[in-house]
Tab-separated table of C-alpha atoms in Angstrom:
chain	number	residue	atom	x	y	z
M	28	MET	CA	-21.491	-74.112	-102.108
M	29	GLY	CA	-24.291	-72.678	-99.742
M	30	SER	CA	-24.148	-75.782	-97.653
M	31	ILE	CA	-20.528	-75.359	-96.522
M	32	ASP	CA	-21.341	-71.754	-95.580
M	33	GLU	CA	-24.344	-73.294	-93.498
M	34	GLU	CA	-22.381	-75.623	-91.759
M	35	PHE	CA	-19.806	-73.312	-90.822
M	36	GLU	CA	-22.214	-70.875	-89.635
M	37	LEU	CA	-23.966	-73.474	-87.364
M	38	LEU	CA	-20.556	-74.779	-86.034
M	39	GLU	CA	-19.449	-70.955	-85.151
M	40	ARG	CA	-22.912	-70.430	-83.557
M	41	HIS	CA	-22.688	-73.871	-81.417
M	42	ILE	CA	-19.111	-72.706	-80.223
M	43	ASN	CA	-20.269	-69.343	-79.356
M	44	ILE	CA	-23.330	-70.579	-77.516
M	45	LEU	CA	-21.138	-73.283	-75.764
M	46	ARG	CA	-18.537	-70.891	-74.607
M	47	THR	CA	-21.264	-68.489	-73.233
M	48	VAL	CA	-22.944	-71.262	-71.599
M	49	HIS	CA	-19.709	-72.715	-70.089
M	50	GLY	CA	-18.795	-69.279	-68.783
M	51	ASN	CA	-22.170	-68.422	-67.156
M	52	GLN	CA	-23.906	-71.428	-66.307
M	53	PRO	CA	-26.537	-72.070	-65.738
M	54	ILE	CA	-27.975	-69.816	-68.286
M	55	GLY	CA	-31.459	-69.297	-69.667
M	56	LEU	CA	-32.487	-69.035	-73.204
M	57	ILE	CA	-33.504	-65.341	-73.150
M	58	ARG	CA	-30.050	-64.322	-71.456
M	59	LEU	CA	-28.083	-66.568	-73.618
M	60	SER	CA	-29.772	-64.692	-76.653
M	61	GLU	CA	-29.023	-61.305	-75.091
M	62	MET	CA	-25.260	-62.146	-74.255
M	63	THR	CA	-24.506	-63.778	-77.763
M	64	GLY	CA	-26.811	-61.380	-80.115
M	65	ILE	CA	-28.145	-64.578	-81.555
M	66	PRO	CA	-32.073	-64.815	-82.053
M	67	LYS	CA	-33.929	-66.931	-79.616
M	68	HIS	CA	-35.285	-69.351	-82.279
M	69	ARG	CA	-31.660	-70.254	-83.426
M	70	ILE	CA	-30.402	-70.370	-79.708
M	71	ARG	CA	-33.299	-73.035	-79.340
M	72	TYR	CA	-32.308	-74.980	-82.261
M	73	SER	CA	-28.647	-74.973	-81.243
M	74	LEU	CA	-29.481	-76.075	-77.691
M	75	LYS	CA	-31.705	-78.867	-78.826
M	76	LEU	CA	-29.072	-80.274	-81.160
M	77	LEU	CA	-26.189	-79.939	-78.519
M	78	GLU	CA	-28.358	-81.395	-75.779
M	79	GLN	CA	-28.966	-84.467	-78.305
M	80	GLU	CA	-25.451	-84.863	-78.427
M	81	GLY	CA	-24.793	-84.856	-74.762
M	82	ILE	CA	-22.701	-81.567	-74.511
M	83	ILE	CA	-25.172	-79.631	-72.704
M	84	MET	CA	-28.101	-80.417	-70.091
M	85	ALA	CA	-31.126	-78.535	-69.614
M	86	THR	CA	-31.855	-77.767	-65.746
M	87	PRO	CA	-34.631	-75.863	-64.072
M	88	ASP	CA	-32.175	-72.943	-63.746
M	89	GLY	CA	-30.809	-72.956	-67.264
M	90	ALA	CA	-28.405	-74.677	-69.567
M	91	THR	CA	-25.216	-76.151	-68.302
M	92	VAL	CA	-22.320	-77.896	-70.081
M	93	THR	CA	-21.642	-81.645	-69.508
M	94	ASP	CA	-18.474	-83.470	-69.136
M	95	LYS	CA	-18.395	-83.843	-72.866
M	96	TYR	CA	-17.656	-80.257	-73.379
M	97	ASP	CA	-13.743	-80.228	-73.125
M	98	GLU	CA	-13.820	-83.274	-75.608
M	99	PHE	CA	-15.978	-81.427	-77.993
M	100	MET	CA	-14.131	-78.364	-77.921
M	101	GLU	CA	-10.749	-80.123	-78.612
M	102	SER	CA	-12.046	-82.380	-81.200
M	103	THR	CA	-13.652	-79.086	-83.111
M	104	ARG	CA	-10.327	-77.437	-82.724
M	105	GLU	CA	-8.509	-80.474	-84.407
M	106	TYR	CA	-11.253	-80.511	-87.136
M	107	VAL	CA	-11.055	-76.980	-87.869
M	108	ASN	CA	-7.030	-77.166	-88.040
M	109	SER	CA	-7.611	-80.028	-90.554
M	110	LEU	CA	-9.873	-77.984	-92.677
M	111	TYR	CA	-7.534	-75.069	-92.581
M	112	SER	CA	-4.733	-77.285	-93.936
M	113	ARG	CA	-7.054	-78.607	-96.745
M	114	VAL	CA	-8.337	-75.230	-97.674
M	115	GLU	CA	-4.490	-73.967	-97.702
M	116	SER	CA	-3.814	-76.763	-99.949
M	117	LEU	CA	-6.589	-76.219	-102.333
M	118	LYS	CA	-5.945	-72.417	-102.473
M	119	ALA	CA	-2.430	-73.365	-103.612
M	120	VAL	CA	-3.664	-75.489	-106.337
M	121	LEU	CA	-6.099	-72.704	-107.498
M	122	ASP	CA	-3.346	-69.821	-107.443
């Protein structure tokens, strides 16, 4: 079951980073690590993935969110709500 935990942890980290970037842009790696408490190597990895998805953009002054930010956050909200419903259904079967 470790992979579910790892995926959830990555999603949590991405959301934390995105919200921090959104509220403090442009923001550099070190400041982002200080503000979130996430180690720099994990920040770097998440920024790379988020940039590949086009959700953030690297600038000379630091990371900024793109116009895909709102869409990503909304689709993630819908995904989490869907997971919540599925977990509740599974929990009912197990109880």
